[in-house]
JSON list of C-alpha atoms in Angstrom, two decimals:
[
{"chain": "A", "resi": 1, "resn": "LYS", "atom": "CA", "xyz": [-17.10, 115.96, -111.89]},
{"chain": "A", "resi": 2, "resn": "GLY", "atom": "CA", "xyz": [-20.41, 114.82, -110.42]},
{"chain": "A", "resi": 3, "resn": "GLN", "atom": "CA", "xyz": [-22.45, 117.12, -112.64]},
{"chain": "A", "resi": 4, "resn": "ILE", "atom": "CA", "xyz": [-20.49, 116.11, -115.72]},
{"chain": "A", "resi": 5, "resn": "ALA", "atom": "CA", "xyz": [-20.94, 112.42, -114.92]},
{"chain": "A", "resi": 6, "resn": "THR", "atom": "CA", "xyz": [-24.69, 112.94, -114.39]},
{"chain": "A", "resi": 7, "resn": "PHE", "atom": "CA", "xyz": [-24.93, 114.84, -117.68]},
{"chain": "A", "resi": 8, "resn": "MET", "atom": "CA", "xyz": [-23.05, 112.08, -119.54]},
{"chain": "A", "resi": 9, "resn": "VAL", "atom": "CA", "xyz": [-25.32, 109.37, -118.08]},
{"chain": "A", "resi": 10, "resn": "GLN", "atom": "CA", "xyz": [-28.37, 111.41, -119.17]},
{"chain": "A", "resi": 11, "resn": "GLN", "atom": "CA", "xyz": [-26.94, 111.86, -122.67]},
{"chain": "A", "resi": 12, "resn": "GLU", "atom": "CA", "xyz": [-26.19, 108.13, -122.98]},
{"chain": "A", "resi": 13, "resn": "ALA", "atom": "CA", "xyz": [-29.70, 107.26, -121.79]},
{"chain": "A", "resi": 14, "resn": "ALA", "atom": "CA", "xyz": [-31.24, 109.67, -124.30]},
{"chain": "A", "resi": 15, "resn": "ALA", "atom": "CA", "xyz": [-29.12, 108.23, -127.13]},
{"chain": "A", "resi": 16, "resn": "ALA", "atom": "CA", "xyz": [-30.07, 104.67, -126.14]},
{"chain": "A", "resi": 17, "resn": "ALA", "atom": "CA", "xyz": [-33.76, 105.63, -126.05]},
{"chain": "A", "resi": 18, "resn": "ALA", "atom": "CA", "xyz": [-33.48, 107.26, -129.49]},
{"chain": "A", "resi": 19, "resn": "SER", "atom": "CA", "xyz": [-31.77, 104.15, -130.88]},
{"chain": "A", "resi": 20, "resn": "ALA", "atom": "CA", "xyz": [-34.44, 101.89, -129.42]},
{"chain": "A", "resi": 21, "resn": "ALA", "atom": "CA", "xyz": [-37.20, 104.10, -130.86]},
{"chain": "A", "resi": 22, "resn": "ALA", "atom": "CA", "xyz": [-35.55, 104.05, -134.28]},
{"chain": "A", "resi": 23, "resn": "LEU", "atom": "CA", "xyz": [-35.31, 100.26, -134.12]},
{"chain": "A", "resi": 24, "resn": "GLN", "atom": "CA", "xyz": [-38.98, 99.95, -133.15]},
{"chain": "A", "resi": 25, "resn": "SER", "atom": "CA", "xyz": [-40.15, 102.28, -135.92]},
{"chain": "A", "resi": 26, "resn": "ALA", "atom": "CA", "xyz": [-38.01, 100.75, -138.68]},
{"chain": "A", "resi": 27, "resn": "LYS", "atom": "CA", "xyz": [-40.25, 99.30, -141.39]},
{"chain": "A", "resi": 28, "resn": "PRO", "atom": "CA", "xyz": [-39.48, 97.07, -144.36]},
{"chain": "A", "resi": 29, "resn": "ALA", "atom": "CA", "xyz": [-38.92, 98.92, -147.60]},
{"chain": "A", "resi": 30, "resn": "GLN", "atom": "CA", "xyz": [-41.11, 97.95, -150.54]},
{"chain": "A", "resi": 31, "resn": "GLY", "atom": "CA", "xyz": [-39.44, 95.02, -152.30]},
{"chain": "A", "resi": 32, "resn": "ALA", "atom": "CA", "xyz": [-36.51, 94.84, -149.84]},
{"chain": "A", "resi": 33, "resn": "VAL", "atom": "CA", "xyz": [-35.25, 91.33, -149.29]},
{"chain": "A", "resi": 34, "resn": "ALA", "atom": "CA", "xyz": [-32.78, 90.53, -146.54]},
{"chain": "A", "resi": 35, "resn": "PRO", "atom": "CA", "xyz": [-30.71, 87.36, -146.46]},
{"chain": "A", "resi": 36, "resn": "PRO", "atom": "CA", "xyz": [-32.00, 84.78, -143.99]},
{"chain": "A", "resi": 37, "resn": "PRO", "atom": "CA", "xyz": [-30.33, 84.74, -140.57]},
{"chain": "A", "resi": 38, "resn": "SER", "atom": "CA", "xyz": [-27.54, 82.24, -140.12]},
{"chain": "A", "resi": 39, "resn": "SER", "atom": "CA", "xyz": [-28.50, 79.00, -138.41]},
{"chain": "A", "resi": 40, "resn": "ARG", "atom": "CA", "xyz": [-25.15, 79.35, -136.61]},
{"chain": "A", "resi": 41, "resn": "ALA", "atom": "CA", "xyz": [-25.92, 82.82, -135.28]},
{"chain": "A", "resi": 42, "resn": "ASN", "atom": "CA", "xyz": [-27.28, 81.55, -131.95]},
{"chain": "A", "resi": 43, "resn": "ILE", "atom": "CA", "xyz": [-24.06, 79.62, -131.35]},
{"chain": "A", "resi": 44, "resn": "ALA", "atom": "CA", "xyz": [-22.07, 82.78, -132.08]},
{"chain": "A", "resi": 45, "resn": "VAL", "atom": "CA", "xyz": [-24.25, 84.83, -129.72]},
{"chain": "A", "resi": 46, "resn": "ARG", "atom": "CA", "xyz": [-23.75, 82.32, -126.90]},
{"chain": "A", "resi": 47, "resn": "ALA", "atom": "CA", "xyz": [-20.00, 82.28, -127.55]},
{"chain": "A", "resi": 48, "resn": "ALA", "atom": "CA", "xyz": [-19.83, 86.09, -127.51]},
{"chain": "A", "resi": 49, "resn": "LEU", "atom": "CA", "xyz": [-21.82, 86.23, -124.27]},
{"chain": "A", "resi": 50, "resn": "SER", "atom": "CA", "xyz": [-19.40, 83.75, -122.70]},
{"chain": "A", "resi": 51, "resn": "MET", "atom": "CA", "xyz": [-16.70, 86.41, -123.21]},
{"chain": "A", "resi": 52, "resn": "ILE", "atom": "CA", "xyz": [-18.38, 88.97, -120.93]},
{"chain": "A", "resi": 53, "resn": "GLY", "atom": "CA", "xyz": [-15.79, 90.29, -118.51]},
{"chain": "A", "resi": 54, "resn": "VAL", "atom": "CA", "xyz": [-12.81, 89.60, -120.79]},
{"chain": "A", "resi": 55, "resn": "PRO", "atom": "CA", "xyz": [-10.61, 92.72, -121.05]},
{"chain": "A", "resi": 56, "resn": "TYR", "atom": "CA", "xyz": [-10.33, 94.75, -124.24]},
{"chain": "A", "resi": 57, "resn": "VAL", "atom": "CA", "xyz": [-6.90, 94.25, -125.82]},
{"chain": "A", "resi": 58, "resn": "TRP", "atom": "CA", "xyz": [-6.15, 95.88, -129.16]},
{"chain": "A", "resi": 59, "resn": "GLY", "atom": "CA", "xyz": [-5.51, 93.09, -131.67]},
{"chain": "A", "resi": 60, "resn": "GLY", "atom": "CA", "xyz": [-6.61, 90.48, -129.14]},
{"chain": "A", "resi": 61, "resn": "ALA", "atom": "CA", "xyz": [-8.44, 87.30, -130.05]},
{"chain": "A", "resi": 62, "resn": "SER", "atom": "CA", "xyz": [-8.27, 85.05, -126.99]},
{"chain": "A", "resi": 63, "resn": "ARG", "atom": "CA", "xyz": [-9.93, 84.60, -123.61]},
{"chain": "A", "resi": 64, "resn": "SER", "atom": "CA", "xyz": [-7.16, 86.74, -122.11]},
{"chain": "A", "resi": 65, "resn": "GLY", "atom": "CA", "xyz": [-8.17, 89.74, -124.22]},
{"chain": "A", "resi": 66, "resn": "VAL", "atom": "CA", "xyz": [-10.13, 90.73, -127.33]},
{"chain": "A", "resi": 67, "resn": "ASP", "atom": "CA", "xyz": [-10.78, 93.75, -129.46]},
{"chain": "A", "resi": 68, "resn": "CYS", "atom": "CA", "xyz": [-14.13, 94.25, -131.21]},
{"chain": "A", "resi": 69, "resn": "SER", "atom": "CA", "xyz": [-13.29, 92.18, -134.28]},
{"chain": "A", "resi": 70, "resn": "GLY", "atom": "CA", "xyz": [-11.50, 89.56, -132.19]},
{"chain": "A", "resi": 71, "resn": "LEU", "atom": "CA", "xyz": [-14.68, 89.06, -130.16]},
{"chain": "A", "resi": 72, "resn": "VAL", "atom": "CA", "xyz": [-16.72, 88.52, -133.34]},
{"chain": "A", "resi": 73, "resn": "LEU", "atom": "CA", "xyz": [-14.01, 86.32, -134.89]},
{"chain": "A", "resi": 74, "resn": "LEU", "atom": "CA", "xyz": [-13.97, 84.01, -131.84]},
{"chain": "A", "resi": 75, "resn": "ALA", "atom": "CA", "xyz": [-17.77, 83.94, -131.54]},
{"chain": "A", "resi": 76, "resn": "TYR", "atom": "CA", "xyz": [-18.29, 82.88, -135.14]},
{"chain": "A", "resi": 77, "resn": "GLU", "atom": "CA", "xyz": [-15.28, 80.54, -135.01]},
{"chain": "A", "resi": 78, "resn": "ALA", "atom": "CA", "xyz": [-17.14, 78.68, -132.24]},
{"chain": "A", "resi": 79, "resn": "ALA", "atom": "CA", "xyz": [-20.01, 78.32, -134.73]},
{"chain": "A", "resi": 80, "resn": "GLY", "atom": "CA", "xyz": [-17.69, 76.93, -137.41]},
{"chain": "A", "resi": 81, "resn": "VAL", "atom": "CA", "xyz": [-17.45, 80.14, -139.46]},
{"chain": "A", "resi": 82, "resn": "SER", "atom": "CA", "xyz": [-14.12, 81.73, -140.39]},
{"chain": "A", "resi": 83, "resn": "LEU", "atom": "CA", "xyz": [-13.85, 85.53, -140.42]},
{"chain": "A", "resi": 84, "resn": "PRO", "atom": "CA", "xyz": [-10.87, 87.87, -140.82]},
{"chain": "A", "resi": 85, "resn": "HIS", "atom": "CA", "xyz": [-9.58, 89.80, -137.80]},
{"chain": "A", "resi": 86, "resn": "TYR", "atom": "CA", "xyz": [-10.40, 93.39, -138.71]},
{"chain": "A", "resi": 87, "resn": "SER", "atom": "CA", "xyz": [-13.78, 95.11, -138.50]},
{"chain": "A", "resi": 88, "resn": "GLY", "atom": "CA", "xyz": [-13.48, 96.59, -142.01]},
{"chain": "A", "resi": 89, "resn": "SER", "atom": "CA", "xyz": [-12.75, 93.16, -143.47]},
{"chain": "A", "resi": 90, "resn": "GLN", "atom": "CA", "xyz": [-15.63, 91.65, -141.52]},
{"chain": "A", "resi": 91, "resn": "TYR", "atom": "CA", "xyz": [-17.90, 94.40, -142.88]},
{"chain": "A", "resi": 92, "resn": "ALA", "atom": "CA", "xyz": [-16.82, 93.48, -146.40]},
{"chain": "A", "resi": 93, "resn": "ALA", "atom": "CA", "xyz": [-17.38, 89.77, -145.66]},
{"chain": "A", "resi": 94, "resn": "THR", "atom": "CA", "xyz": [-20.99, 90.22, -144.49]},
{"chain": "A", "resi": 95, "resn": "GLU", "atom": "CA", "xyz": [-24.25, 90.88, -146.31]},
{"chain": "A", "resi": 96, "resn": "ARG", "atom": "CA", "xyz": [-26.00, 94.19, -145.71]},
{"chain": "A", "resi": 97, "resn": "VAL", "atom": "CA", "xyz": [-29.19, 93.85, -143.67]},
{"chain": "A", "resi": 98, "resn": "PRO", "atom": "CA", "xyz": [-31.89, 96.51, -143.32]},
{"chain": "A", "resi": 99, "resn": "LEU", "atom": "CA", "xyz": [-32.46, 97.70, -139.77]},
{"chain": "A", "resi": 100, "resn": "TRP", "atom": "CA", "xyz": [-36.03, 96.38, -139.74]},
{"chain": "A", "resi": 101, "resn": "ASN", "atom": "CA", "xyz": [-34.69, 92.83, -140.21]},
{"chain": "A", "resi": 102, "resn": "ILE", "atom": "CA", "xyz": [-32.04, 92.80, -137.47]},
{"chain": "A", "resi": 103, "resn": "GLN", "atom": "CA", "xyz": [-31.58, 89.35, -135.91]},
{"chain": "A", "resi": 104, "resn": "PRO", "atom": "CA", "xyz": [-29.40, 88.04, -133.07]},
{"chain": "A", "resi": 105, "resn": "GLY", "atom": "CA", "xyz": [-25.91, 87.42, -134.46]},
{"chain": "A", "resi": 106, "resn": "ASP", "atom": "CA", "xyz": [-26.05, 90.36, -136.88]},
{"chain": "A", "resi": 107, "resn": "LEU", "atom": "CA", "xyz": [-23.17, 92.79, -136.63]},
{"chain": "A", "resi": 108, "resn": "LEU", "atom": "CA", "xyz": [-23.46, 96.55, -136.11]},
{"chain": "A", "resi": 109, "resn": "PHE", "atom": "CA", "xyz": [-20.66, 98.47, -137.82]},
{"chain": "A", "resi": 110, "resn": "TYR", "atom": "CA", "xyz": [-19.31, 101.95, -137.16]},
{"chain": "A", "resi": 111, "resn": "GLY", "atom": "CA", "xyz": [-17.02, 104.26, -139.14]},
{"chain": "A", "resi": 112, "resn": "PRO", "atom": "CA", "xyz": [-16.15, 104.34, -142.84]},
{"chain": "A", "resi": 113, "resn": "ASN", "atom": "CA", "xyz": [-16.66, 100.85, -144.31]},
{"chain": "A", "resi": 114, "resn": "GLY", "atom": "CA", "xyz": [-17.01, 99.48, -140.78]},
{"chain": "A", "resi": 115, "resn": "SER", "atom": "CA", "xyz": [-13.40, 100.31, -140.01]},
{"chain": "A", "resi": 116, "resn": "GLU", "atom": "CA", "xyz": [-13.77, 101.85, -136.55]},
{"chain": "A", "resi": 117, "resn": "HIS", "atom": "CA", "xyz": [-15.86, 99.48, -134.45]},
{"chain": "A", "resi": 118, "resn": "GLU", "atom": "CA", "xyz": [-18.34, 96.62, -134.48]},
{"chain": "A", "resi": 119, "resn": "ALA", "atom": "CA", "xyz": [-20.63, 94.87, -132.04]},
{"chain": "A", "resi": 120, "resn": "MET", "atom": "CA", "xyz": [-22.95, 91.84, -132.15]},
{"chain": "A", "resi": 121, "resn": "TYR", "atom": "CA", "xyz": [-26.70, 92.18, -131.79]},
{"chain": "A", "resi": 122, "resn": "ILE", "atom": "CA", "xyz": [-28.05, 89.77, -129.16]},
{"chain": "A", "resi": 123, "resn": "GLY", "atom": "CA", "xyz": [-31.76, 90.69, -129.24]},
{"chain": "A", "resi": 124, "resn": "ASN", "atom": "CA", "xyz": [-34.10, 92.98, -127.33]},
{"chain": "A", "resi": 125, "resn": "GLY", "atom": "CA", "xyz": [-32.28, 96.11, -128.46]},
{"chain": "A", "resi": 126, "resn": "GLN", "atom": "CA", "xyz": [-29.00, 94.95, -126.88]},
{"chain": "A", "resi": 127, "resn": "MET", "atom": "CA", "xyz": [-25.52, 94.26, -128.25]},
{"chain": "A", "resi": 128, "resn": "VAL", "atom": "CA", "xyz": [-22.37, 92.68, -126.87]},
{"chain": "A", "resi": 129, "resn": "GLU", "atom": "CA", "xyz": [-19.11, 94.50, -127.54]},
{"chain": "A", "resi": 130, "resn": "ALA", "atom": "CA", "xyz": [-15.46, 94.93, -126.75]},
{"chain": "A", "resi": 131, "resn": "ALA", "atom": "CA", "xyz": [-15.52, 98.71, -126.81]},
{"chain": "A", "resi": 132, "resn": "SER", "atom": "CA", "xyz": [-12.12, 100.23, -126.05]},
{"chain": "A", "resi": 133, "resn": "SER", "atom": "CA", "xyz": [-8.97, 100.10, -123.95]},
{"chain": "A", "resi": 134, "resn": "GLY", "atom": "CA", "xyz": [-9.70, 99.98, -120.25]},
{"chain": "A", "resi": 135, "resn": "THR", "atom": "CA", "xyz": [-13.09, 98.27, -120.68]},
{"chain": "A", "resi": 136, "resn": "LEU", "atom": "CA", "xyz": [-14.33, 94.70, -120.46]},
{"chain": "A", "resi": 137, "resn": "VAL", "atom": "CA", "xyz": [-16.57, 92.86, -122.92]},
{"chain": "A", "resi": 138, "resn": "HIS", "atom": "CA", "xyz": [-20.08, 93.93, -121.93]},
{"chain": "A", "resi": 139, "resn": "ILE", "atom": "CA", "xyz": [-23.70, 94.23, -123.02]},
{"chain": "A", "resi": 140, "resn": "SER", "atom": "CA", "xyz": [-25.07, 97.65, -123.93]},
{"chain": "A", "resi": 141, "resn": "PRO", "atom": "CA", "xyz": [-28.10, 99.09, -125.70]},
{"chain": "A", "resi": 142, "resn": "ILE", "atom": "CA", "xyz": [-27.59, 99.28, -129.46]},
{"chain": "A", "resi": 143, "resn": "ARG", "atom": "CA", "xyz": [-26.28, 102.61, -130.73]},
{"chain": "A", "resi": 144, "resn": "LEU", "atom": "CA", "xyz": [-27.47, 103.95, -134.05]},
{"chain": "A", "resi": 145, "resn": "ASP", "atom": "CA", "xyz": [-25.41, 107.12, -133.72]},
{"chain": "A", "resi": 146, "resn": "SER", "atom": "CA", "xyz": [-21.68, 107.54, -133.09]},
{"chain": "A", "resi": 147, "resn": "GLY", "atom": "CA", "xyz": [-20.78, 106.71, -136.68]},
{"chain": "A", "resi": 148, "resn": "PHE", "atom": "CA", "xyz": [-23.17, 103.76, -137.16]},
{"chain": "A", "resi": 149, "resn": "ILE", "atom": "CA", "xyz": [-23.09, 102.83, -140.85]},
{"chain": "A", "resi": 150, "resn": "GLY", "atom": "CA", "xyz": [-25.07, 99.62, -141.05]},
{"chain": "A", "resi": 151, "resn": "LEU", "atom": "CA", "xyz": [-25.70, 96.00, -140.24]},
{"chain": "A", "resi": 152, "resn": "GLY", "atom": "CA", "xyz": [-23.97, 92.95, -141.59]},
{"chain": "A", "resi": 153, "resn": "ARG", "atom": "CA", "xyz": [-25.16, 89.34, -141.57]},
{"chain": "A", "resi": 154, "resn": "VAL", "atom": "CA", "xyz": [-22.46, 86.69, -141.54]},
{"chain": "A", "resi": 155, "resn": "ARG", "atom": "CA", "xyz": [-22.52, 84.37, -144.55]},
{"chain": "A", "resi": 156, "resn": "THR", "atom": "CA", "xyz": [-22.36, 80.70, -143.65]}
]
């Protein structure tokens, strides 16, 4: 078990380093225009960070438990923005953003049409997420693997 745990920590560190390197090397495409960041994004980031330590609860959207889309729903609700409670619907409700233009408050989506998971970018290569059963809302390095399909910027 000890060797497996060490190996998994090394693999996670390597994946985080690769994600950070990809983020640093991302360059604007010729003629690419991203929507401006939401003026309410900082409020949403602060609200999401206030949920650190809340347990993951599938379908949850309260301080007693949240899932990934419930965390984002509550964070943007605090900023006066209404979003549906499902990561795929939130993916559809956001504007695509190129990786080179990632801003705090942007959402990272995973799985087909964002249907499997999402997290909120908080800056400095970090995201806040409600990951899975048995975990608490926490900050982690962004992941650009594990089914990452793109970024979304909330429309306000």
